[in-house]
Short mmCIF file of C-alpha atoms in Angstrom, two decimals:
data_model
loop_
_atom_site.label_atom_id
_atom_site.label_comp_id
_atom_site.label_asym_id
_atom_site.label_seq_id
_atom_site.Cartn_x
_atom_site.Cartn_y
_atom_site.Cartn_z
CA UNK A 6 -0.18 -0.14 0.14
CA UNK A 7 2.97 2.52 0.74
CA UNK A 8 4.30 2.15 -2.68
CA UNK A 9 0.94 2.74 -4.32
CA UNK A 10 0.39 5.84 -2.03
CA UNK A 11 3.92 6.82 -2.69
CA UNK A 12 3.58 6.81 -6.74
CA UNK A 13 0.12 8.74 -6.20
CA UNK A 14 1.61 11.61 -4.24
CA UNK A 15 4.83 11.84 -6.86
CA UNK A 16 2.40 11.92 -9.62
CA UNK A 17 -0.40 14.27 -8.36
CA UNK A 18 -0.88 17.31 -6.00
CA UNK A 19 -3.21 15.77 -3.25
CA UNK A 20 -4.41 16.69 0.11
CA UNK A 21 -4.32 14.37 3.19
CA UNK A 22 -8.18 13.44 2.71
CA UNK A 23 -7.68 12.80 -0.91
CA UNK A 24 -4.46 10.56 -0.39
CA UNK A 25 -6.80 8.80 2.54
CA UNK A 26 -9.74 8.49 -0.13
CA UNK A 27 -7.29 6.88 -2.71
CA UNK A 28 -5.75 4.06 -0.46
CA UNK A 29 -9.22 3.38 0.66
CA UNK A 30 -10.30 2.84 -2.80
CA UNK A 31 -7.34 0.74 -3.93
CA UNK A 32 -7.97 -1.55 -1.02
CA UNK A 33 -11.78 -1.62 -1.68
CA UNK A 34 -10.29 -2.45 -5.65
CA UNK A 35 -8.20 -5.31 -4.75
CA UNK A 36 -10.80 -7.20 -2.20
CA UNK A 37 -8.97 -6.18 0.71
CA UNK A 38 -12.59 -5.90 2.49
CA UNK A 39 -13.07 -9.68 2.14
CA UNK A 40 -9.60 -10.93 2.68
CA UNK A 41 -8.84 -14.11 4.88
CA UNK A 42 -9.40 -13.88 8.45
CA UNK A 43 -6.29 -13.07 10.42
CA UNK A 44 -4.66 -10.64 7.75
CA UNK A 45 -4.60 -7.53 9.27
CA UNK A 46 -5.83 -4.66 6.62
CA UNK A 47 -3.08 -1.85 6.36
CA UNK A 48 -3.19 1.25 8.87
CA UNK A 49 -4.30 3.90 6.15
CA UNK A 50 -4.63 6.58 8.65
CA UNK A 51 -0.83 5.91 10.12
CA UNK A 52 0.34 5.63 6.45
CA UNK A 53 -1.38 9.43 5.74
CA UNK A 54 -0.14 10.77 8.83
CA UNK A 55 3.58 9.76 8.03
CA UNK A 56 3.39 11.07 4.58
CA UNK A 57 1.98 14.37 6.07
CA UNK A 58 4.93 14.42 8.71
CA UNK A 59 7.42 13.80 5.97
CA UNK A 60 6.29 16.74 3.88
CA UNK A 61 4.95 14.38 1.17
CA UNK A 62 1.58 15.96 1.47
CA UNK A 63 0.79 19.35 2.63
CA UNK A 64 -2.64 20.58 2.64
CA UNK A 65 -1.72 24.28 3.16
CA UNK A 66 0.79 23.95 0.20
CA UNK A 67 -2.01 22.21 -2.04
CA UNK A 68 -4.71 25.05 -1.18
CA UNK A 69 -2.16 27.77 -2.13
CA UNK A 70 -1.52 26.20 -5.19
CA UNK A 71 -5.04 25.31 -6.05
CA UNK A 72 -6.15 28.98 -5.27
CA UNK A 73 -3.86 30.57 -7.36
CA UNK A 74 -4.52 28.33 -10.28
CA UNK A 75 -8.36 29.05 -10.03
CA UNK A 76 -7.87 32.90 -9.40
CA UNK A 77 -5.72 32.99 -12.72
CA UNK A 78 -8.62 31.15 -14.54
CA UNK A 79 -11.08 33.85 -13.46
CA UNK A 80 -12.71 32.12 -10.51
CA UNK A 81 -13.82 33.85 -7.42
CA UNK A 82 -13.39 33.51 -3.73
CA UNK A 83 -16.49 31.72 -3.27
CA UNK A 84 -15.60 29.23 -5.84
CA UNK A 85 -12.53 28.61 -4.95
CA UNK A 86 -13.61 27.91 -1.38
CA UNK A 87 -15.69 25.27 -2.84
CA UNK A 88 -12.89 23.35 -4.65
CA UNK A 89 -10.81 23.62 -1.44
CA UNK A 90 -13.73 22.27 0.75
CA UNK A 91 -14.17 19.43 -2.09
CA UNK A 92 -10.43 18.68 -1.82
CA UNK A 93 -10.48 18.18 2.00
CA UNK A 94 -8.81 21.27 2.77
CA UNK A 95 -9.42 22.46 6.50
CA UNK A 96 -10.31 26.36 7.06
CA UNK A 97 -6.90 26.96 8.72
CA UNK A 98 -4.83 25.78 5.84
CA UNK A 99 -6.46 28.02 3.57
CA UNK A 100 -5.01 31.39 2.69
CA UNK A 101 -7.12 34.94 2.58
CA UNK A 102 -7.72 35.95 -1.01
CA UNK A 103 -7.17 39.65 -1.10
CA UNK A 104 -9.68 42.05 -2.41
CA UNK A 105 -6.96 43.13 -5.14
CA UNK A 106 -6.76 39.38 -6.13
CA UNK A 107 -10.67 38.71 -6.34
CA UNK A 108 -10.93 41.93 -8.61
CA UNK A 109 -8.37 40.67 -10.80
CA UNK A 110 -9.87 37.34 -11.14
CA UNK A 111 -13.16 39.09 -11.78
CA UNK A 112 -11.61 41.23 -14.54
CA UNK A 113 -9.85 37.81 -15.96
CA UNK A 114 -12.99 36.40 -16.17
CA UNK A 115 -14.75 39.49 -17.88
CA UNK A 116 -11.98 39.67 -20.39
CA UNK A 117 -11.92 36.06 -21.21
CA UNK A 118 -15.72 35.41 -21.38
CA UNK A 119 -16.20 38.87 -23.23
CA UNK A 120 -18.36 40.26 -20.66
CA UNK A 121 -19.66 44.11 -20.26
CA UNK A 122 -17.26 46.32 -22.14
CA UNK A 123 -14.97 43.42 -23.28
CA UNK A 124 -17.46 42.50 -25.69
CA UNK A 125 -17.39 43.05 -29.62
CA UNK A 126 -18.42 46.85 -29.38
CA UNK A 127 -16.05 47.99 -26.52
CA UNK A 128 -19.07 48.91 -24.58
CA UNK A 129 -21.53 47.43 -22.15
CA UNK A 130 -24.50 45.55 -24.05
CA UNK A 131 -27.52 47.92 -24.50
CA UNK A 132 -30.02 44.93 -23.72
CA UNK A 133 -30.52 44.56 -20.08
CA UNK A 134 -31.30 40.84 -20.11
CA UNK A 135 -27.88 40.22 -21.67
CA UNK A 136 -26.12 41.99 -19.06
CA UNK A 137 -28.09 40.41 -16.15
CA UNK A 138 -26.84 37.19 -18.01
CA UNK A 139 -23.53 37.88 -17.81
CA UNK A 140 -23.72 39.33 -14.01
CA UNK A 141 -25.36 35.65 -13.37
CA UNK A 142 -22.20 33.90 -15.16
CA UNK A 143 -20.03 35.88 -13.05
CA UNK A 144 -21.84 35.07 -9.66
CA UNK A 145 -21.86 31.20 -10.61
CA UNK A 146 -18.17 31.58 -11.08
CA UNK A 147 -17.75 32.72 -7.51
CA UNK A 148 -17.48 36.69 -7.76
CA UNK A 149 -19.31 39.19 -5.50
CA UNK A 150 -22.45 40.79 -6.67
CA UNK A 151 -20.78 44.47 -6.90
CA UNK A 152 -17.97 43.22 -8.57
CA UNK A 153 -19.87 41.46 -11.23
CA UNK A 154 -21.86 44.59 -11.61
CA UNK A 155 -19.21 46.57 -11.65
CA UNK A 156 -17.65 44.87 -14.53
CA UNK A 157 -20.45 44.14 -16.70
CA UNK A 158 -21.73 47.69 -16.34
CA UNK A 159 -18.14 49.55 -16.52
CA UNK A 160 -18.60 52.35 -19.31
CA UNK A 161 -15.05 51.06 -20.96
CA UNK A 162 -12.42 48.39 -20.55
CA UNK A 163 -9.92 51.13 -19.33
CA UNK A 164 -12.44 51.91 -16.54
CA UNK A 165 -12.76 48.25 -16.03
CA UNK A 166 -9.13 47.78 -15.70
CA UNK A 167 -8.71 50.90 -13.46
CA UNK A 168 -11.09 49.31 -10.87
CA UNK A 169 -9.35 46.03 -10.79
CA UNK A 170 -5.91 47.72 -10.28
CA UNK A 171 -7.44 50.53 -7.82
CA UNK A 172 -6.41 48.33 -4.64
CA UNK A 173 -2.78 47.28 -5.71
CA UNK A 174 -1.15 50.08 -4.10
CA UNK A 175 -2.99 49.81 -0.92
CA UNK A 176 -2.37 46.16 -0.62
CA UNK A 177 1.39 46.35 -1.28
CA UNK A 178 1.50 48.90 1.88
CA UNK A 179 -0.53 46.81 4.15
#
């Protein structure tokens, strides 16, 4: 079991909970649950604990990398939190997402999906229903309502970028 677990963590970034689920699944697939009597099942919890202690698995580092990846793809704080919860990352292992980072992620999504002033004509759409669809898409991506509305209703792309970078100097000072 240790060799399987070691190969898994060498190939994939994972959390302690993820490694535990993987090991339990491998035992189940190999029919260990119905093994002959007298044979002790491997102690998965001890194996995972040893991997954590040796630094092969680090939930805080996983959370940092996963958060950064999702933010760069344009997802918001709520969506990042959902992904970390699904991966089994504890609240104390998560890094706080600064307001400036959240704004940059919202800007990336708006640019990528051509929302608001990033559309074909360079101005927010005149159609209210279309603007509300764009806001809804940003909400589903995990952004706050005020950020979604700010970007979708921005008069032009420069104003949207200025809004996204407005907090950069303030956060550098903190």
